[in-house]
XYZ file of N, CA and C in Angstrom:
561
model
N 2.178 53.253 -11.229
C 2.982 52.484 -12.166
C 2.599 52.873 -13.578
N 3.598 53.018 -14.381
C 3.348 53.370 -15.773
C 3.670 52.145 -16.614
N 2.687 51.265 -16.750
C 2.895 50.019 -17.469
C 2.465 50.173 -18.915
N 3.187 49.514 -19.789
C 2.812 49.469 -21.196
C 2.451 48.035 -21.511
N 1.410 47.855 -22.237
C 0.983 46.512 -22.620
C 1.175 46.384 -24.103
N 1.943 45.414 -24.518
C 2.305 45.334 -25.925
C 1.274 44.610 -26.775
N 0.260 44.061 -26.167
C -0.784 43.345 -26.899
C -0.201 42.292 -27.824
N 0.870 41.674 -27.382
C 1.505 40.655 -28.202
C 2.333 41.246 -29.323
N 2.605 42.521 -29.266
C 3.317 43.197 -30.333
C 4.474 43.978 -29.736
N 5.653 43.506 -29.981
C 6.762 44.134 -29.312
C 7.777 44.783 -30.223
N 8.404 44.024 -31.073
C 9.460 44.567 -31.911
C 9.377 43.951 -33.296
N 9.904 44.639 -34.304
C 9.855 44.075 -35.647
C 10.857 42.938 -35.791
N 10.370 41.743 -36.023
C 11.253 40.593 -36.117
C 11.584 40.218 -37.553
N 10.784 40.633 -38.496
C 11.073 40.266 -39.883
C 11.076 41.481 -40.797
N 11.298 42.652 -40.226
C 11.357 43.836 -41.075
C 12.600 43.755 -41.954
N 12.703 44.654 -42.892
C 13.794 44.589 -43.843
C 15.140 44.989 -43.234
N 15.116 45.689 -42.122
C 16.391 46.096 -41.524
C 17.105 44.873 -40.966
N 18.431 44.958 -40.937
C 19.196 43.790 -40.511
C 19.270 43.676 -39.000
N 19.065 44.774 -38.292
C 19.193 44.733 -36.845
C 17.943 45.326 -36.194
N 17.480 44.681 -35.143
C 16.309 45.168 -34.407
C 16.770 46.296 -33.499
N 16.026 47.387 -33.452
C 16.445 48.523 -32.626
C 16.618 48.108 -31.157
N 17.808 48.384 -30.646
C 18.136 48.019 -29.269
C 17.213 48.710 -28.275
N 16.866 49.970 -28.545
C 16.029 50.703 -27.596
C 14.645 50.071 -27.456
N 14.139 49.444 -28.510
C 12.836 48.770 -28.427
C 12.911 47.581 -27.475
N 13.991 46.821 -27.545
C 14.162 45.670 -26.657
C 14.362 46.139 -25.222
N 15.187 47.155 -25.029
C 15.439 47.660 -23.682
C 14.156 48.208 -23.048
N 13.313 48.847 -23.857
C 12.036 49.350 -23.334
C 11.122 48.191 -22.954
N 11.092 47.159 -23.780
C 10.290 45.977 -23.463
C 10.745 45.351 -22.146
N 12.051 45.184 -21.981
C 12.581 44.581 -20.757
C 12.247 45.460 -19.551
N 12.326 46.771 -19.698
C 11.964 47.669 -18.595
C 10.474 47.548 -18.275
N 9.634 47.473 -19.302
C 8.194 47.281 -19.070
C 7.946 45.961 -18.340
N 8.663 44.922 -18.737
C 8.517 43.623 -18.070
C 9.001 43.699 -16.626
N 10.043 44.472 -16.361
C 10.519 44.633 -14.987
C 9.427 45.277 -14.126
N 8.799 46.321 -14.657
C 7.727 46.992 -13.918
C 6.533 46.059 -13.724
N 6.205 45.301 -14.748
C 5.107 44.342 -14.643
C 5.458 43.264 -13.622
N 6.722 42.854 -13.596
C 7.180 41.889 -12.596
C 7.024 42.426 -11.178
N 7.268 43.719 -10.999
C 7.065 44.335 -9.676
C 5.597 44.275 -9.275
N 4.695 44.509 -10.235
C 3.269 44.389 -9.946
C 2.938 42.949 -9.564
N 3.490 41.985 -10.292
C 3.262 40.570 -9.969
C 3.769 40.244 -8.564
N 4.942 40.781 -8.208
C 5.483 40.552 -6.862
C 4.554 41.127 -5.793
N 4.035 42.326 -6.042
C 3.109 42.943 -5.095
C 1.846 42.102 -4.951
N 1.318 41.620 -6.063
C 0.112 40.794 -6.022
C 0.380 39.457 -5.335
N 1.585 38.926 -5.503
C 1.928 37.681 -4.814
C 1.980 37.902 -3.303
N 2.499 39.045 -2.880
C 2.493 39.381 -1.448
C 1.060 39.512 -0.937
N 0.192 40.116 -1.737
C -1.228 40.235 -1.357
C -1.837 38.845 -1.177
N -1.545 37.939 -2.098
C -2.081 36.576 -2.008
C -1.551 35.871 -0.764
N -0.276 36.070 -0.473
C 0.320 35.431 0.707
C -0.250 35.968 2.007
N -0.700 37.229 1.996
C -1.223 37.856 3.218
C -2.718 37.648 3.427
N -3.393 36.997 2.484
C -4.832 36.772 2.641
C -5.085 35.944 3.895
N -6.138 36.169 4.604
C -7.329 36.956 4.260
C -7.199 38.450 4.511
N -6.046 38.921 5.014
C -5.855 40.352 5.207
C -5.644 41.008 3.848
N -6.363 42.089 3.646
C -6.251 42.829 2.387
C -5.361 44.050 2.581
N -4.731 44.500 1.510
C -3.938 45.730 1.631
C -4.855 46.921 1.903
N -4.292 48.014 2.386
C -5.112 49.221 2.622
C -5.738 49.731 1.318
N -6.840 50.435 1.451
C -7.591 50.933 0.292
C -6.719 51.704 -0.706
N -5.805 52.580 -0.270
C -4.980 53.291 -1.271
C -4.098 52.333 -2.094
N -3.615 51.263 -1.473
C -2.803 50.281 -2.199
C -3.677 49.526 -3.196
N -4.896 49.170 -2.776
C -5.826 48.486 -3.677
C -6.125 49.375 -4.884
N -6.341 50.660 -4.643
C -6.627 51.581 -5.753
C -5.434 51.703 -6.693
N -4.217 51.731 -6.142
C -3.005 51.796 -6.973
C -2.890 50.526 -7.824
N -3.146 49.383 -7.209
C -3.092 48.109 -7.939
C -4.141 48.108 -9.055
N -5.345 48.538 -8.730
C -6.417 48.557 -9.730
C -6.068 49.489 -10.891
N -5.435 50.620 -10.586
C -5.000 51.534 -11.647
C -3.977 50.884 -12.566
N -3.015 50.167 -11.963
C -1.996 49.476 -12.762
C -2.632 48.372 -13.602
N -3.572 47.640 -13.025
C -4.261 46.576 -13.770
C -5.078 47.166 -14.912
N -5.714 48.291 -14.657
C -6.538 48.937 -15.691
C -5.682 49.311 -16.905
N -4.438 49.741 -16.669
C -3.543 50.066 -17.780
C -3.300 48.853 -18.677
N -3.432 47.663 -18.112
C -3.159 46.453 -18.879
C -4.337 46.030 -19.751
N -5.558 46.337 -19.329
C -6.701 45.905 -20.138
C -7.435 47.053 -20.791
N -7.087 48.285 -20.468
C -7.738 49.441 -21.072
C -6.662 50.353 -21.662
N -6.109 49.965 -22.817
C -4.997 50.735 -23.370
C -5.367 52.163 -23.748
N -6.659 52.496 -23.801
C -7.059 53.867 -24.096
C -6.630 54.833 -23.012
N -6.405 54.322 -21.795
C -5.995 55.180 -20.693
C -4.487 55.245 -20.538
N -3.763 54.378 -21.190
C -2.301 54.373 -21.081
C -1.702 54.904 -22.381
N -0.487 55.364 -22.294
C 0.184 55.804 -23.512
C 0.551 54.580 -24.332
N 0.679 54.786 -25.627
C 1.029 53.673 -26.495
C 2.465 53.242 -26.222
N 2.712 51.938 -26.258
C 4.084 51.499 -26.038
C 4.995 51.994 -27.160
N 6.269 52.208 -26.846
C 7.180 52.768 -27.847
C 7.679 51.758 -28.863
N 7.274 50.500 -28.730
C 7.749 49.521 -29.692
C 6.666 49.249 -30.731
N 7.109 48.936 -31.955
C 6.153 48.795 -33.060
C 5.377 47.487 -33.015
N 4.303 47.467 -33.753
C 3.434 46.304 -33.859
C 4.082 45.274 -34.776
N 4.292 44.065 -34.258
C 4.950 43.047 -35.075
C 3.982 42.241 -35.912
N 2.694 42.315 -35.645
C 1.757 41.469 -36.379
C 1.842 41.731 -37.878
N 2.175 42.944 -38.271
C 2.291 43.263 -39.694
C 3.663 42.914 -40.243
N 4.585 42.567 -39.382
C 5.963 42.375 -39.808
C 6.416 40.926 -39.808
N 5.620 40.044 -39.295
C 5.983 38.629 -39.299
C 5.774 38.040 -40.676
N 6.605 37.094 -40.998
C 6.441 36.331 -42.222
C 5.437 35.219 -41.904
N 4.212 35.372 -42.353
C 3.167 34.403 -42.023
C 3.449 33.029 -42.599
N 4.361 32.944 -43.556
C 4.722 31.636 -44.106
C 5.659 30.870 -43.168
N 6.230 31.558 -42.193
C 7.125 30.911 -41.233
C 6.277 30.317 -40.110
N 6.150 28.973 -40.051
C 5.275 28.373 -39.050
C 5.738 28.637 -37.616
N 7.040 28.696 -37.357
C 7.528 28.980 -36.003
C 7.110 30.376 -35.580
N 7.300 31.350 -36.463
C 6.906 32.724 -36.148
C 5.404 32.811 -35.904
N 4.624 32.152 -36.734
C 3.164 32.205 -36.576
C 2.719 31.604 -35.244
N 3.281 30.457 -34.884
C 2.899 29.803 -33.628
C 3.338 30.635 -32.428
N 4.567 31.146 -32.473
C 5.043 31.955 -31.351
C 4.222 33.229 -31.191
N 3.892 33.884 -32.306
C 3.066 35.081 -32.234
C 1.689 34.758 -31.665
N 1.099 33.650 -32.100
C -0.203 33.237 -31.546
C -0.108 33.016 -30.043
N 0.960 32.378 -29.590
C 1.144 32.129 -28.159
C 1.253 33.436 -27.375
N 2.057 34.350 -27.874
C 2.239 35.637 -27.198
C 0.907 36.382 -27.134
N 0.196 36.440 -28.258
C -1.084 37.152 -28.288
C -2.109 36.493 -27.372
N -2.167 35.172 -27.368
C -3.129 34.465 -26.510
C -2.826 34.719 -25.038
N -1.564 34.716 -24.688
C -1.194 34.956 -23.289
C -1.532 36.386 -22.874
N -1.290 37.345 -23.768
C -1.641 38.728 -23.443
C -3.157 38.895 -23.312
N -3.903 38.241 -24.162
C -5.368 38.328 -24.073
C -5.856 37.729 -22.755
N -5.301 36.597 -22.367
C -5.686 35.976 -21.092
C -5.302 36.878 -19.928
N -4.116 37.467 -19.983
C -3.683 38.361 -18.905
C -4.585 39.587 -18.804
N -4.985 40.137 -19.938
C -5.870 41.305 -19.921
C -7.211 40.946 -19.288
N -7.738 39.770 -19.615
C -9.003 39.321 -19.021
C -8.843 39.114 -17.524
N -7.754 38.453 -17.118
C -7.505 38.251 -15.683
C -7.320 39.589 -14.960
N -6.642 40.534 -15.602
C -6.427 41.849 -14.989
C -7.757 42.559 -14.750
N -8.644 42.492 -15.731
C -9.951 43.147 -15.578
C -10.768 42.487 -14.473
N -10.801 41.152 -14.467
C -11.539 40.427 -13.424
C -10.956 40.702 -12.049
N -9.645 40.726 -11.962
C -8.984 40.961 -10.682
C -9.235 42.378 -10.176
N -9.185 43.356 -11.064
C -9.470 44.740 -10.662
C -10.891 44.851 -10.130
N -11.848 44.211 -10.800
C -13.235 44.230 -10.318
C -13.343 43.578 -8.947
N -12.665 42.446 -8.755
C -12.713 41.747 -7.467
C -12.054 42.576 -6.371
N -10.930 43.208 -6.690
C -10.255 44.019 -5.675
C -11.072 45.254 -5.315
N -11.701 45.870 -6.305
C -12.575 47.016 -6.002
C -13.728 46.566 -5.109
N -14.263 45.377 -5.399
C -15.337 44.836 -4.572
C -14.865 44.506 -3.171
N -13.567 44.226 -3.013
C -13.057 43.880 -1.684
C -13.085 45.072 -0.745
N -13.202 46.283 -1.297
C -13.268 47.465 -0.451
C -14.629 47.593 0.232
N -15.634 46.927 -0.326
C -16.981 46.941 0.255
C -17.245 45.551 0.837
N -17.476 45.486 2.133
C -17.639 44.187 2.811
C -18.744 43.357 2.160
N -19.802 43.999 1.683
C -20.916 43.260 1.090
C -20.519 42.586 -0.222
N -19.542 43.148 -0.928
C -19.133 42.608 -2.225
C -17.822 41.831 -2.159
N -17.273 41.692 -0.980
C -15.951 41.080 -0.839
C -15.956 39.622 -1.273
N -15.047 39.258 -2.191
C -14.938 37.847 -2.577
C -14.282 37.055 -1.436
N -14.481 35.754 -1.431
C -13.852 34.934 -0.400
C -12.336 34.996 -0.570
N -11.586 34.830 0.520
C -10.120 34.821 0.399
C -9.625 33.747 -0.572
N -10.288 32.595 -0.592
C -9.867 31.541 -1.525
C -10.056 31.981 -2.970
N -11.188 32.612 -3.269
C -11.453 33.071 -4.630
C -10.460 34.164 -5.023
N -10.250 35.111 -4.135
C -9.332 36.200 -4.439
C -7.903 35.667 -4.588
N -7.498 34.747 -3.746
C -6.172 34.145 -3.857
C -5.989 33.444 -5.191
N -7.018 32.713 -5.608
C -6.962 32.021 -6.897
C -6.829 33.026 -8.038
N -7.602 34.102 -7.978
C -7.558 35.119 -9.031
C -6.188 35.805 -9.076
N -5.653 36.117 -7.899
C -4.331 36.740 -7.847
C -3.281 35.828 -8.465
N -3.306 34.554 -8.077
C -2.300 33.615 -8.583
C -2.461 33.372 -10.092
N -3.697 33.305 -10.564
C -3.908 33.160 -12.012
C -3.267 34.323 -12.759
N -3.450 35.524 -12.218
C -2.892 36.685 -12.910
C -1.375 36.686 -12.864
N -0.778 36.633 -11.662
C 0.667 36.816 -11.635
C 1.426 35.631 -12.215
N 0.911 34.418 -12.078
C 1.576 33.277 -12.725
C 1.480 33.389 -14.250
N 0.291 33.696 -14.748
C 0.097 33.832 -16.195
C 0.898 34.982 -16.770
N 0.955 36.068 -16.043
C 1.675 37.246 -16.506
C 3.174 36.954 -16.607
N 3.707 36.286 -15.620
C 5.133 35.925 -15.659
C 5.412 34.964 -16.813
N 4.514 34.038 -17.053
C 4.688 33.108 -18.175
C 4.612 33.845 -19.504
N 3.729 34.842 -19.599
C 3.615 35.623 -20.835
C 4.893 36.414 -21.104
N 5.478 36.979 -20.050
C 6.733 37.715 -20.239
C 7.830 36.765 -20.728
N 7.914 35.587 -20.108
C 8.910 34.594 -20.547
C 8.676 34.215 -22.007
N 7.431 33.941 -22.357
C 7.099 33.530 -23.722
C 7.492 34.615 -24.723
N 7.185 35.850 -24.394
C 7.476 36.962 -25.295
C 8.987 37.124 -25.502
N 9.738 37.080 -24.408
C 11.182 37.245 -24.513
C 11.823 36.060 -25.232
N 11.347 34.849 -24.943
C 11.867 33.670 -25.633
C 11.553 33.711 -27.122
N 10.368 34.197 -27.473
C 9.993 34.306 -28.889
C 10.933 35.259 -29.615
N 11.239 36.375 -28.989
C 12.152 37.329 -29.622
C 13.527 36.699 -29.791
N 14.006 36.040 -28.753
C 15.317 35.392 -28.857
C 15.327 34.306 -29.929
N 14.249 33.530 -30.004
C 14.195 32.436 -30.977
C 14.121 32.949 -32.410
N 13.352 33.993 -32.628
C 13.113 34.467 -33.989
C 14.117 35.513 -34.471
N 14.759 36.183 -33.534
C 15.589 37.312 -33.949
C 16.961 37.328 -33.297
N 17.377 36.240 -32.761
C 18.621 36.199 -31.992
C 19.800 36.856 -32.730
N 19.975 36.557 -33.992
C 21.126 37.073 -34.733
C 20.906 38.490 -35.246
N 19.708 39.017 -35.077
C 19.425 40.389 -35.506
C 19.389 41.336 -34.327
N 19.661 40.807 -33.135
C 19.691 41.625 -31.930
C 21.116 42.089 -31.667
N 21.236 43.276 -31.108
C 22.562 43.706 -30.678
C 22.971 42.860 -29.484
N 24.242 42.853 -29.190
C 24.734 42.089 -28.032
C 24.065 42.594 -26.747
N 23.889 43.890 -26.631
C 23.261 44.450 -25.430
C 21.791 44.033 -25.326
N 21.095 44.015 -26.434
C 19.685 43.605 -26.425
C 19.564 42.127 -26.064
N 20.414 41.297 -26.649
C 20.415 39.861 -26.335
C 20.717 39.645 -24.854
N 21.709 40.357 -24.347
C 22.087 40.249 -22.941
C 20.924 40.682 -22.050
N 20.288 41.775 -22.401
C 19.166 42.284 -21.603
C 18.024 41.265 -21.541
N 17.701 40.648 -22.667
C 16.640 39.635 -22.699
C 17.024 38.403 -21.874
N 18.247 37.925 -22.048
C 18.642 36.718 -21.312
C 18.740 36.994 -19.821
N 19.188 38.187 -19.438
C 19.242 38.533 -18.016
C 17.841 38.654 -17.419
N 16.919 39.188 -18.188
C 15.534 39.289 -17.725
C 14.953 37.894 -17.476
N 15.179 36.995 -18.423
C 14.723 35.610 -18.259
C 15.417 34.936 -17.071
N 16.720 35.147 -16.954
C 17.491 34.548 -15.861
C 16.994 35.065 -14.502
N 16.685 36.349 -14.443
C 16.191 36.931 -13.189
C 14.884 36.281 -12.754
N 13.926 36.165 -13.674
C 12.649 35.541 -13.313
C 12.826 34.066 -12.990
N 13.686 33.365 -13.735
C 13.927 31.947 -13.452
C 14.590 31.781 -12.090
N 15.510 32.672 -11.750
C 16.166 32.614 -10.446
C 15.198 32.837 -9.307
N 14.247 33.729 -9.503
C 13.228 33.987 -8.474
C 12.350 32.755 -8.288
N 12.037 32.070 -9.397
C 11.209 30.860 -9.288
C 11.964 29.766 -8.532
N 13.249 29.611 -8.840
C 14.052 28.591 -8.166
C 14.158 28.861 -6.683
N 14.338 30.143 -6.298
C 14.473 30.461 -4.872
C 13.167 30.239 -4.132
N 12.053 30.426 -4.806
C 10.751 30.183 -4.184
C 10.525 28.686 -3.990
N 11.002 27.880 -4.932
C 10.811 26.422 -4.862
C 11.756 25.766 -3.873
N 12.843 26.435 -3.509
C 13.836 25.842 -2.594
C 13.368 25.845 -1.163
């Protein structure tokens, strides 16, 4: 998986241009789709506990998780850093940016802890209990899905009128897709 982690920085929301580049939003949504696939895989792993996936699958998962907390090994995301572009005098923008950054930081920490636990699961002596591993998996994929929602909602809230129709549609469809999956799971 080639995941990009935006570190809470996705697109310019208060730059001087009147419209946010559509390709930046589309890339973000594609990155979120790939991250959602990782979350789905991890949810299947949690559901199958105490049985663990085969070692090659664990290594693939650990590689994808490593991309999330060790950006030195992944390519830089194609979208610009928004921390320099927000109007710090806007309290809504400041709070939303703090939320996005905090969620990404928590996800990166969970990703690192989970990768360590999964690597340890390959050695019987270091294997965490199924309950502990299940909890760690759920913390990661639930938090990660919430972070994606928060990030997309923040963009819609702060830049709705500066987005192209296609970018707005892509963001709302991404949110609708994840919300629909949650509803089907709860039914």
